[in-house]
JSON list of C-alpha atoms in Angstrom, two decimals:
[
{"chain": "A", "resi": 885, "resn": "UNK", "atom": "CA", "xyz": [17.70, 15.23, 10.11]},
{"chain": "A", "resi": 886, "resn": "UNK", "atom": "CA", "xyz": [17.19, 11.75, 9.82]},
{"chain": "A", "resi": 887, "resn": "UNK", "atom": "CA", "xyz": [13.36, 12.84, 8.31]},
{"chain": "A", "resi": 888, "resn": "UNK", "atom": "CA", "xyz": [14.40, 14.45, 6.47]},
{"chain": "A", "resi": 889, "resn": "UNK", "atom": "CA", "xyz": [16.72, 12.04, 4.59]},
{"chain": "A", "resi": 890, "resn": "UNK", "atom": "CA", "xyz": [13.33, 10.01, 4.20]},
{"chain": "A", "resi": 891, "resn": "UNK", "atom": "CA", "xyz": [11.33, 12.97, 2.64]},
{"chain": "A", "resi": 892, "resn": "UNK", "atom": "CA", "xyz": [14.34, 13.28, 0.07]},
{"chain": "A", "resi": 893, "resn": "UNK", "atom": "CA", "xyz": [14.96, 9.93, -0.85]},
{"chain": "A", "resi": 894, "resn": "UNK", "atom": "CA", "xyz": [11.01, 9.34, -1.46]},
{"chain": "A", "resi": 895, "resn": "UNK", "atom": "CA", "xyz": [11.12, 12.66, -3.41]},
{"chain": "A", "resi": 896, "resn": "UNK", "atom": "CA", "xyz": [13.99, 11.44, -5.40]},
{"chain": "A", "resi": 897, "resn": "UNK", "atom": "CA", "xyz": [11.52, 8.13, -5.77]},
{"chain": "A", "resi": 898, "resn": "UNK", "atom": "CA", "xyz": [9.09, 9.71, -7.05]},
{"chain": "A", "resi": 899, "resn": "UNK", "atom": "CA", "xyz": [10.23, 12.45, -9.19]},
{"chain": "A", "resi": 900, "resn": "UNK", "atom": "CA", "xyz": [12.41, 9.48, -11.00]},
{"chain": "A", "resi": 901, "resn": "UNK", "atom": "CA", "xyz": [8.94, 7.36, -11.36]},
{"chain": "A", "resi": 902, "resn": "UNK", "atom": "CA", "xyz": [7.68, 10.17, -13.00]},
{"chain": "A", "resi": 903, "resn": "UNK", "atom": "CA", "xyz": [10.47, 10.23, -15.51]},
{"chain": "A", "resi": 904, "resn": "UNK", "atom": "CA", "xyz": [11.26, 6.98, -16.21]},
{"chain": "A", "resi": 905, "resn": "UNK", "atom": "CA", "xyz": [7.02, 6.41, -17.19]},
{"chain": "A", "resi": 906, "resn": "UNK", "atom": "CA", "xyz": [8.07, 10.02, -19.95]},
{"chain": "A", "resi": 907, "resn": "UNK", "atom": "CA", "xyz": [10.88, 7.90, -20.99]},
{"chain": "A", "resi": 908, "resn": "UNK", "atom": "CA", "xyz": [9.13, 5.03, -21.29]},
{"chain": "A", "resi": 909, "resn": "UNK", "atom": "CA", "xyz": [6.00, 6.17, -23.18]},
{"chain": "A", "resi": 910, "resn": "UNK", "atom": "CA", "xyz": [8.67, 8.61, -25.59]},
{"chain": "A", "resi": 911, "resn": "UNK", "atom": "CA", "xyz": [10.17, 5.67, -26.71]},
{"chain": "A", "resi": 912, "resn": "UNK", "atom": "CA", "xyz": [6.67, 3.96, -27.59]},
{"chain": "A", "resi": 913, "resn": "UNK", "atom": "CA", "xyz": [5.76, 6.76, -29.61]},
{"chain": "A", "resi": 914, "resn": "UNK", "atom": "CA", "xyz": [9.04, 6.85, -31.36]},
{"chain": "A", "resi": 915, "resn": "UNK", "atom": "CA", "xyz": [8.97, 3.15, -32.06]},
{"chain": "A", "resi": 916, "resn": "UNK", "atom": "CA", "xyz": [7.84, 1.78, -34.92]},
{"chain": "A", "resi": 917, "resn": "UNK", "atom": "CA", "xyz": [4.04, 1.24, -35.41]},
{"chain": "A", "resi": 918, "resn": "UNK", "atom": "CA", "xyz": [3.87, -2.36, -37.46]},
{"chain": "A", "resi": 919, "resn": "UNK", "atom": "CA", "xyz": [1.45, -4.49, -36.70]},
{"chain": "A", "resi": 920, "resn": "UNK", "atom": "CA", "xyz": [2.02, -6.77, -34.18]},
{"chain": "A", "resi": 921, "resn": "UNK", "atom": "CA", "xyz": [1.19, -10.60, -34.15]},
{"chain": "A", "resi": 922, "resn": "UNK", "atom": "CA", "xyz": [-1.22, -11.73, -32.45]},
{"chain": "A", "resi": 923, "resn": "UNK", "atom": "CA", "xyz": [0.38, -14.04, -30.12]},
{"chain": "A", "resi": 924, "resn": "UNK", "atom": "CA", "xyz": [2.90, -11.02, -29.22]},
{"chain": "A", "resi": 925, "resn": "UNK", "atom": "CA", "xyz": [-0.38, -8.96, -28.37]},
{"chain": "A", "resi": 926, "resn": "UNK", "atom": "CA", "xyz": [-2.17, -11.90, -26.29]},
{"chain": "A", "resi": 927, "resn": "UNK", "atom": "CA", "xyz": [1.04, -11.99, -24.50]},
{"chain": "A", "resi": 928, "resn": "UNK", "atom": "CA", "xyz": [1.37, -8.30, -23.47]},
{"chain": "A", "resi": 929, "resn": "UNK", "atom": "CA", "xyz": [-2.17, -8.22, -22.68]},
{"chain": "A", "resi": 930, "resn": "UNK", "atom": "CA", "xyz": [-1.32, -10.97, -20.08]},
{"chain": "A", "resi": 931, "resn": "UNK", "atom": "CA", "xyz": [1.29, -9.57, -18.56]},
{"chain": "A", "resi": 932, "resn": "UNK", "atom": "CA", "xyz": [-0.15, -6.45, -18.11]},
{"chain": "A", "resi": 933, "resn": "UNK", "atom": "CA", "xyz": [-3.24, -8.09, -16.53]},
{"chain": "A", "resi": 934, "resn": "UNK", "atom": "CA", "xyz": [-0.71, -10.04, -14.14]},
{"chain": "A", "resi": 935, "resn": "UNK", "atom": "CA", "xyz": [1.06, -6.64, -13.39]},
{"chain": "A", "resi": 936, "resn": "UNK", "atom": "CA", "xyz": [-2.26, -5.31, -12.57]},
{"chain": "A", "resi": 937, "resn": "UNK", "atom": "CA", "xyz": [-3.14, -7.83, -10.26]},
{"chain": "A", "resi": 938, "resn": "UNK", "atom": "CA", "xyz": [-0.04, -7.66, -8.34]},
{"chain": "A", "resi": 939, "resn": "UNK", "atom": "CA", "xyz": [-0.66, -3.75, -8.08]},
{"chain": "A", "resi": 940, "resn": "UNK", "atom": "CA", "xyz": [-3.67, -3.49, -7.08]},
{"chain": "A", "resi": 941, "resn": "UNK", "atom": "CA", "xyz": [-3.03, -6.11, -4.69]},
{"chain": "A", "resi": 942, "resn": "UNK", "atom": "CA", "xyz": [-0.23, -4.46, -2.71]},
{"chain": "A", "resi": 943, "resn": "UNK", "atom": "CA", "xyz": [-2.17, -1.01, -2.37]},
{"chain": "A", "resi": 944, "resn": "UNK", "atom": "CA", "xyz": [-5.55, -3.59, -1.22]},
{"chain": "A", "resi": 945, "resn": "UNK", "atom": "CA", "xyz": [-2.79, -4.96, 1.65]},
{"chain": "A", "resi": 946, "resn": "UNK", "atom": "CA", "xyz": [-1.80, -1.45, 2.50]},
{"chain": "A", "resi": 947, "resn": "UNK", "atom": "CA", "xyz": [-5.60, -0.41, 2.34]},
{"chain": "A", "resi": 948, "resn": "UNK", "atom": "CA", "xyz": [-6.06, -3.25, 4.97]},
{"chain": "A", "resi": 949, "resn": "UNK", "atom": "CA", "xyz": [-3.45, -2.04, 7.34]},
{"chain": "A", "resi": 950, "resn": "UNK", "atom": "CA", "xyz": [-5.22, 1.17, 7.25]},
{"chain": "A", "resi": 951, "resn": "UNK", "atom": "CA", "xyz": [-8.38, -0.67, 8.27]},
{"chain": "A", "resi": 952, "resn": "UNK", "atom": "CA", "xyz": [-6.32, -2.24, 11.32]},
{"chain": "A", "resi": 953, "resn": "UNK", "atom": "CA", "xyz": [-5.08, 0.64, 12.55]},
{"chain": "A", "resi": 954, "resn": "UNK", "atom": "CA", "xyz": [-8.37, 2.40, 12.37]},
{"chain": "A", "resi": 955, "resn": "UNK", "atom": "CA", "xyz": [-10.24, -0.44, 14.04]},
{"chain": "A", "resi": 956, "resn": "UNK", "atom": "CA", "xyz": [-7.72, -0.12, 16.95]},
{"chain": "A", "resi": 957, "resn": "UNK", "atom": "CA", "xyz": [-7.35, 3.40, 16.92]},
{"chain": "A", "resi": 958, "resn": "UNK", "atom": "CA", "xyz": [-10.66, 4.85, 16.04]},
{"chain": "A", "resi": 959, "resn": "UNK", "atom": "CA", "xyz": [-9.45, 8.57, 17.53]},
{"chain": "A", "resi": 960, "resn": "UNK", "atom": "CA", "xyz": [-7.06, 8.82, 14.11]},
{"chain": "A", "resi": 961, "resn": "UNK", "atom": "CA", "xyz": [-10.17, 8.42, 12.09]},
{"chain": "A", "resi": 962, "resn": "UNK", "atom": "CA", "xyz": [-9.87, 12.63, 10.94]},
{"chain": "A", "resi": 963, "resn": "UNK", "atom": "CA", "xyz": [-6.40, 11.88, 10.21]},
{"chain": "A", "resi": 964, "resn": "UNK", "atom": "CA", "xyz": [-6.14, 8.67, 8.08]},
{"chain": "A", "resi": 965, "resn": "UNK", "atom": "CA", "xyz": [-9.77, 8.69, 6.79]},
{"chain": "A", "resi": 966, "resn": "UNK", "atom": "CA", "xyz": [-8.10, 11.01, 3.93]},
{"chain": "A", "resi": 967, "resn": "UNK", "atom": "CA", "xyz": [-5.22, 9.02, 3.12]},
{"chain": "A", "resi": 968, "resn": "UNK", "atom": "CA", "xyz": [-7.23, 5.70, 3.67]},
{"chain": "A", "resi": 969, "resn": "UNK", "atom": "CA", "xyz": [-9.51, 7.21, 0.81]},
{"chain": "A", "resi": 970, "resn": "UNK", "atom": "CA", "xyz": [-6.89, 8.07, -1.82]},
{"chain": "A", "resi": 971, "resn": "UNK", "atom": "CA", "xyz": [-5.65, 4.45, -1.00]},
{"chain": "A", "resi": 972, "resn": "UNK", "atom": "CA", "xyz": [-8.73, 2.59, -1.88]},
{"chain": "A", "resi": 973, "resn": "UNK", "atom": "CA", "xyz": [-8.99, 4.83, -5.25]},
{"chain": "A", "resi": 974, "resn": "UNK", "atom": "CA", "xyz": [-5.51, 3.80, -5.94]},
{"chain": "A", "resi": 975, "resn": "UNK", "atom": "CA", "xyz": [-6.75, -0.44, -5.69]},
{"chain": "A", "resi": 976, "resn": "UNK", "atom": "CA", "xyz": [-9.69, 0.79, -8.10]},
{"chain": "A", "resi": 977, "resn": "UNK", "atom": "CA", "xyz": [-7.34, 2.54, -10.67]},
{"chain": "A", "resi": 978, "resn": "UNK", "atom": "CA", "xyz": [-5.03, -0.23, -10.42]},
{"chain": "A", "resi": 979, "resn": "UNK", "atom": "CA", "xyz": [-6.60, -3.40, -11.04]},
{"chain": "A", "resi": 980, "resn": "UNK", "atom": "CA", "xyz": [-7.57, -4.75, -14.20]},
{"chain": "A", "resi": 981, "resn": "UNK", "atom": "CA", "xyz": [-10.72, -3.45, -15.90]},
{"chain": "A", "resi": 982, "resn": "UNK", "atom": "CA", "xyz": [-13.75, -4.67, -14.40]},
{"chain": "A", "resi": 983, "resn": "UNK", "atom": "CA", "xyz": [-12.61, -5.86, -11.27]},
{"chain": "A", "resi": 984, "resn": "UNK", "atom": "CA", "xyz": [-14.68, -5.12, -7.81]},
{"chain": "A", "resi": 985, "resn": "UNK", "atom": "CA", "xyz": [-13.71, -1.30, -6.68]},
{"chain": "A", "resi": 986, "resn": "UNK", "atom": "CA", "xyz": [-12.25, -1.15, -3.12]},
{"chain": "A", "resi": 987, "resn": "UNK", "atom": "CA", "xyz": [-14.10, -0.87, -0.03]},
{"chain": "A", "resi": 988, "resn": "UNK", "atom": "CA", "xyz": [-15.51, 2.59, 0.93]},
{"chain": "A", "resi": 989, "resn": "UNK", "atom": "CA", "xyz": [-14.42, 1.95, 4.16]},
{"chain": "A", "resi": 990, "resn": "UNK", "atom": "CA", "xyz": [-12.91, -0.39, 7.16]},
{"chain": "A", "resi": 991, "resn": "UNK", "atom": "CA", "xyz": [-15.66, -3.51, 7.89]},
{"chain": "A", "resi": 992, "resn": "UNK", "atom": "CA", "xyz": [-16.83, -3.31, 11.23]},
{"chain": "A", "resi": 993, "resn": "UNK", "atom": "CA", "xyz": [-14.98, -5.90, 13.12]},
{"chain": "A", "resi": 994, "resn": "UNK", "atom": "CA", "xyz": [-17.14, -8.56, 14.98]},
{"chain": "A", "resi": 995, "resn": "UNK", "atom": "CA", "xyz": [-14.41, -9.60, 17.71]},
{"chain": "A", "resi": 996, "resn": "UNK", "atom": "CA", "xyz": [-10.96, -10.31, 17.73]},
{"chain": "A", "resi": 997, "resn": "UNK", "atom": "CA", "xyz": [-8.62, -12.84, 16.28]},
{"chain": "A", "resi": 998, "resn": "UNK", "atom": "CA", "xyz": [-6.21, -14.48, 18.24]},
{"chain": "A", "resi": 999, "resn": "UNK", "atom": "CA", "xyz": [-2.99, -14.29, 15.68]},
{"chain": "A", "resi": 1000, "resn": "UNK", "atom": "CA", "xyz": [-1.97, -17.62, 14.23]},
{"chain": "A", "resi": 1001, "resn": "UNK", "atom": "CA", "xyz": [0.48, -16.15, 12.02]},
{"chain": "A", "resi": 1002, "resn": "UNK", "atom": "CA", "xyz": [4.13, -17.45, 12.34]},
{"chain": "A", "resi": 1003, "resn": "UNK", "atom": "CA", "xyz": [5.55, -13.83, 12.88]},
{"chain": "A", "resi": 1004, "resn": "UNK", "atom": "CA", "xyz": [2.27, -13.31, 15.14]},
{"chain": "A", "resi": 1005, "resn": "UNK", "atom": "CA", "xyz": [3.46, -14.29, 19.21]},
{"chain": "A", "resi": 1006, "resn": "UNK", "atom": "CA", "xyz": [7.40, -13.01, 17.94]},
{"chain": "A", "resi": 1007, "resn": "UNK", "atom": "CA", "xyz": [5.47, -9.44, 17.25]},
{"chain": "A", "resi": 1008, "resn": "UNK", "atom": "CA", "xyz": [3.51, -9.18, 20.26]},
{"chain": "A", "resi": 1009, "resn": "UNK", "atom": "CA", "xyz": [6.16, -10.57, 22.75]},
{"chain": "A", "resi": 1010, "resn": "UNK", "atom": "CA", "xyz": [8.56, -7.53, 20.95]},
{"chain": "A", "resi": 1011, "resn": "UNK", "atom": "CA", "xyz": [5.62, -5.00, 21.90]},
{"chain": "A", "resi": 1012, "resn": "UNK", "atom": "CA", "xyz": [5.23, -5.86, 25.14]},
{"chain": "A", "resi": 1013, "resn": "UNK", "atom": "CA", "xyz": [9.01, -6.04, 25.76]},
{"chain": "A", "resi": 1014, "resn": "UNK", "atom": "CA", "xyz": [9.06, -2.40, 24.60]},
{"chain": "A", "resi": 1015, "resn": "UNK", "atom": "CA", "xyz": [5.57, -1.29, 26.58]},
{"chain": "A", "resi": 1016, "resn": "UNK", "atom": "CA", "xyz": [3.79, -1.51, 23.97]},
{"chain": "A", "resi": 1017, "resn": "UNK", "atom": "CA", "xyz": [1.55, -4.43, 23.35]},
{"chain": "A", "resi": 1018, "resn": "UNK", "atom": "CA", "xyz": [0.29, -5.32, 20.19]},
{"chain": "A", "resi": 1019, "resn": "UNK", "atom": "CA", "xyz": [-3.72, -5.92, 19.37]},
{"chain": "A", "resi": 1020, "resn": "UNK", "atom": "CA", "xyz": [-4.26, -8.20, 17.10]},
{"chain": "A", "resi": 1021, "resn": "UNK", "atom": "CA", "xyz": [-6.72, -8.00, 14.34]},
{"chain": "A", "resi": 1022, "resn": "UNK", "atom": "CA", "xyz": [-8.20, -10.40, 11.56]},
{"chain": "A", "resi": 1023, "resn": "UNK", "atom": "CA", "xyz": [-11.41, -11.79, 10.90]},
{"chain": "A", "resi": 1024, "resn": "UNK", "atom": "CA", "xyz": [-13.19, -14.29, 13.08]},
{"chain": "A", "resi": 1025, "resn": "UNK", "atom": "CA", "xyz": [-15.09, -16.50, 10.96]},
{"chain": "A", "resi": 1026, "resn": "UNK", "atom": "CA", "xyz": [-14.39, -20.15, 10.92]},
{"chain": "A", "resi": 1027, "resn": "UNK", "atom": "CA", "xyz": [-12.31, -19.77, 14.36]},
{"chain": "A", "resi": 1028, "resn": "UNK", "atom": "CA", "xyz": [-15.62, -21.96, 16.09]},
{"chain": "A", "resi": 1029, "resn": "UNK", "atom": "CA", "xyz": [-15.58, -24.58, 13.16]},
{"chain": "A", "resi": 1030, "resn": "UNK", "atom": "CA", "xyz": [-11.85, -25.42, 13.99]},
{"chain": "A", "resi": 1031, "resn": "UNK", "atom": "CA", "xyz": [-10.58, -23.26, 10.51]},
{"chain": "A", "resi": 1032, "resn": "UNK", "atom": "CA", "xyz": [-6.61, -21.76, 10.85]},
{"chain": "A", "resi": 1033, "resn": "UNK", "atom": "CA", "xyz": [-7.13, -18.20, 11.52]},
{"chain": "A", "resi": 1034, "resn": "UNK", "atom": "CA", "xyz": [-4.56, -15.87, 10.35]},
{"chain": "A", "resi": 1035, "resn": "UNK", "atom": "CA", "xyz": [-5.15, -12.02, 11.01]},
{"chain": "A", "resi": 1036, "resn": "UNK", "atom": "CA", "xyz": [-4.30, -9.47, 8.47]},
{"chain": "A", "resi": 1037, "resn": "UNK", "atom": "CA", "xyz": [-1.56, -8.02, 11.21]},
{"chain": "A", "resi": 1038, "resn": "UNK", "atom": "CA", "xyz": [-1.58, -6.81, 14.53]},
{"chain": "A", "resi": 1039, "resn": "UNK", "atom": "CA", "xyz": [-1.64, -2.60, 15.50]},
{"chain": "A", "resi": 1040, "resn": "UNK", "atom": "CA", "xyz": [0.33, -1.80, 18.59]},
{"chain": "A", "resi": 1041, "resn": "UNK", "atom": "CA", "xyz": [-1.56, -0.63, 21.33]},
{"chain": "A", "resi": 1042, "resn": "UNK", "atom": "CA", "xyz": [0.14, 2.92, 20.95]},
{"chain": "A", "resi": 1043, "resn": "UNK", "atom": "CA", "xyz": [-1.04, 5.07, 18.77]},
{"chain": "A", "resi": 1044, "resn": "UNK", "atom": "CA", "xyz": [2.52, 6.58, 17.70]},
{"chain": "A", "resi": 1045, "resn": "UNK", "atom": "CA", "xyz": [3.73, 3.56, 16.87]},
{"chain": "A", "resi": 1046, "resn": "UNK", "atom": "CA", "xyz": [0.92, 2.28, 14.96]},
{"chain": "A", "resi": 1047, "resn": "UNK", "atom": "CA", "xyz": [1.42, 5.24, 12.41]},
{"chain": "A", "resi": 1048, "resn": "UNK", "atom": "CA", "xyz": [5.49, 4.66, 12.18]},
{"chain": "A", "resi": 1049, "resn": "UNK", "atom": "CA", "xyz": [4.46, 1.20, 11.27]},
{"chain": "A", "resi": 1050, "resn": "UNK", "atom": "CA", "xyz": [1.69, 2.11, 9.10]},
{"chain": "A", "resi": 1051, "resn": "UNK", "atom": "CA", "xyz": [4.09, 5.27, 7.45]},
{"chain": "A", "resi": 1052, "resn": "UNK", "atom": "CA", "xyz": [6.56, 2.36, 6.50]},
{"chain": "A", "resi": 1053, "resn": "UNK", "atom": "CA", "xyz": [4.23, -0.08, 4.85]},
{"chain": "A", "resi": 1054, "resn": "UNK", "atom": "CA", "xyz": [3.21, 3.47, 3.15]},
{"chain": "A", "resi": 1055, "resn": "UNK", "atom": "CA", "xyz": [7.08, 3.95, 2.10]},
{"chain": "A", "resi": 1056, "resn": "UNK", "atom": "CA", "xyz": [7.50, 0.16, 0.90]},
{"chain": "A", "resi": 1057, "resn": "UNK", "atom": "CA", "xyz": [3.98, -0.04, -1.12]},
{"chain": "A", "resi": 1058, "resn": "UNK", "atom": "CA", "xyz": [5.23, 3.37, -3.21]},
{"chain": "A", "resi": 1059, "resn": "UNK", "atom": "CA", "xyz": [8.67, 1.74, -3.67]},
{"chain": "A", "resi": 1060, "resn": "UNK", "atom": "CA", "xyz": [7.14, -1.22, -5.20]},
{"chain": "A", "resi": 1061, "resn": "UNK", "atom": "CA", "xyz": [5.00, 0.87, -7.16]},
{"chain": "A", "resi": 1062, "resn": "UNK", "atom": "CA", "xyz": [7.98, 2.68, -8.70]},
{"chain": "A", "resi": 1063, "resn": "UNK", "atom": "CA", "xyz": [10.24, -0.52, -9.53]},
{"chain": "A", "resi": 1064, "resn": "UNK", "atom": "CA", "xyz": [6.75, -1.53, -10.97]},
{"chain": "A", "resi": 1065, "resn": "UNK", "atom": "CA", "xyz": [7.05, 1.15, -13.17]},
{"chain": "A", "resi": 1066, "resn": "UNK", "atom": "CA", "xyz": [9.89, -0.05, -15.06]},
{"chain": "A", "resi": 1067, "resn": "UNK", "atom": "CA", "xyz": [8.65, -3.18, -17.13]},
{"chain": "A", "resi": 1068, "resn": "UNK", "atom": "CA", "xyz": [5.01, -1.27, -17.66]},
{"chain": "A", "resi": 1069, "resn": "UNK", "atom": "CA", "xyz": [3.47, -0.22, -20.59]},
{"chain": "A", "resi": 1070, "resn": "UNK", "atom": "CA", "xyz": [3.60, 3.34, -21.04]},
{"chain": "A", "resi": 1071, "resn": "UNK", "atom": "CA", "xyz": [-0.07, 3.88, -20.37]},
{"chain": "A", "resi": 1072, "resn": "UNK", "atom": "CA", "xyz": [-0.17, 1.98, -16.73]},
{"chain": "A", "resi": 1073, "resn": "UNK", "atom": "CA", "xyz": [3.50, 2.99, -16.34]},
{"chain": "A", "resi": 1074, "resn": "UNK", "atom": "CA", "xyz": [2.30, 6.57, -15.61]},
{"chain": "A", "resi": 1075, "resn": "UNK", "atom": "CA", "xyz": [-0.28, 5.89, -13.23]},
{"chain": "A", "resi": 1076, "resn": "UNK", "atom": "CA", "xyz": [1.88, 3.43, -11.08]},
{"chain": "A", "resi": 1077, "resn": "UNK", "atom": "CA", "xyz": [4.19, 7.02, -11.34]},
{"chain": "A", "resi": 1078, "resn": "UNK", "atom": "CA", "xyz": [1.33, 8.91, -9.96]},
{"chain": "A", "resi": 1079, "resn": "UNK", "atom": "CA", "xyz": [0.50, 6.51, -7.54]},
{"chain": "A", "resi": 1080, "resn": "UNK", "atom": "CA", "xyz": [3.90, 5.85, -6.15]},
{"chain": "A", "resi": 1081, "resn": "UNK", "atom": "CA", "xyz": [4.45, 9.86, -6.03]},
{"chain": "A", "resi": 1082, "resn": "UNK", "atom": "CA", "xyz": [1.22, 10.04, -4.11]},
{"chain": "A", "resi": 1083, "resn": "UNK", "atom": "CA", "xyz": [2.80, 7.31, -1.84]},
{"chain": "A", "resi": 1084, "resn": "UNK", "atom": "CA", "xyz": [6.00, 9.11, -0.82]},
{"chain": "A", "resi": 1085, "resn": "UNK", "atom": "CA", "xyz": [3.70, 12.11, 0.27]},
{"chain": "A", "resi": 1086, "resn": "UNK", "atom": "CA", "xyz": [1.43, 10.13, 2.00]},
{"chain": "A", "resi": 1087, "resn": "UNK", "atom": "CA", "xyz": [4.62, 8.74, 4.55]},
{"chain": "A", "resi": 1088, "resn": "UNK", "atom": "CA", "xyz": [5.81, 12.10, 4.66]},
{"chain": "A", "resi": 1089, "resn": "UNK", "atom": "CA", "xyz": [2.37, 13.32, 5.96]},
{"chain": "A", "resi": 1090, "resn": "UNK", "atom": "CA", "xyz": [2.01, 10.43, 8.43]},
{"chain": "A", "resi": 1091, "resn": "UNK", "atom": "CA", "xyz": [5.99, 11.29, 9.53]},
{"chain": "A", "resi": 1092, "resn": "UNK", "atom": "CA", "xyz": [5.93, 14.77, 9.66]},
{"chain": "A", "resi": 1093, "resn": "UNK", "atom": "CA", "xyz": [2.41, 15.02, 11.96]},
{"chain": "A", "resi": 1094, "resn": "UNK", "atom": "CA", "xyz": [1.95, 14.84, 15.68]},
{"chain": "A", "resi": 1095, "resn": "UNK", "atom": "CA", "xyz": [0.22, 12.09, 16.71]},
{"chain": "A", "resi": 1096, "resn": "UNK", "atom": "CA", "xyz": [-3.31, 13.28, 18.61]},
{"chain": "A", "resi": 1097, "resn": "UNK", "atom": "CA", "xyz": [-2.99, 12.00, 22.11]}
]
């Protein structure tokens, strides 16, 4: 039941992304067509740049939990590769024109991180409490040299668990996608629709699917 309530409320999410982008590019095309000034044009073009920045950048830290959990949990490689795909094409789409496309794939890791993050010993001494420690994972470079490392999160040890957590970043990513939505212009309004409907079926696919064992 309770699943349910999740696949409806994201469906909801979505279908009303998908709307609100109609509304919003009806009432462009309604609108009046003077020419605007210049500074009103420089200004738009800036805040749609910023908006695509901080798109793209929440589906490129999504994209990188992916990575995690497929670094730790190479077995769900069939299963996420997919969705890990669609993700990186959704960084691509998003970001502003001519920026670097994402990653094919996850960056073989050279060895592990020990976390640094504030949130970092609170998260594994939870996981361990529970029976189910948590591995952390982040880059290594500059830990000899003395440099703060912070890893990009740590993946519980169990497999399950890993895909509940990485099904919720899912579910929060494609909310902020569709609040996104809202101050875009109509163009980029209807992608972060597509994107955030895309989302919401993604969580549901990593909810409603065994985990291999």
């Amino acid at each position: 039941m309770r699943r349910t309530g999740t696949t409806r409320r994201h469906a909801l999410i979505a279908t009303g992304a998908v709307a609100a982008a109609g509304v919003l590019g009806a009432c462009t095309a309604d609108g009046p067509a003077g020419p605007a000034s210049a500074a009103a044009t420089e200004r738009a073009a800036r805040a749609e740049a910023a908006l695509r920045r901080r798109s793209a950048a929440a589906s490129a830290t999504l994209l990188a939990r992916y990575d995690d959990v497929l670094t730790v949990h190479p077995g769900l490689t069939a299963r996420l590769a997919p969705l890990r795909a669609a993700v990186a094409a959704h960084v691509t789409a998003l970001a502003p024109p001519g920026a670097s496309p994402a990653p094919s794939g996850p960056a073989t890791p050279t060895a592990p991180a020990v976390p640094t993050a504030p949130e970092a010993p609170a998260r594994a001494a939870a996981g361990a409490a529970a029976g189910t420690p948590a591995v952390p994972v982040g880059p290594a470079a500059g830990a000899a040299a003395g440099t703060p490392v912070v890893p990009v999160g740590t993946v519980p040890a169990d497999a399950g668990v890993a895909v509940a957590e990485l099904a919720a970043a899912v579910r929060r990513t494609a909310d902020a996608h569709a609040a996104a939505l809202l101050t875009a212009p109509p163009e980029y309004a209807r992608l972060l629709a597509s994107v955030a409907a895309a989302g919401a079926a993604h969580a549901y696919l990593l909810t409603s699917e065994g985990t291999p064992s």
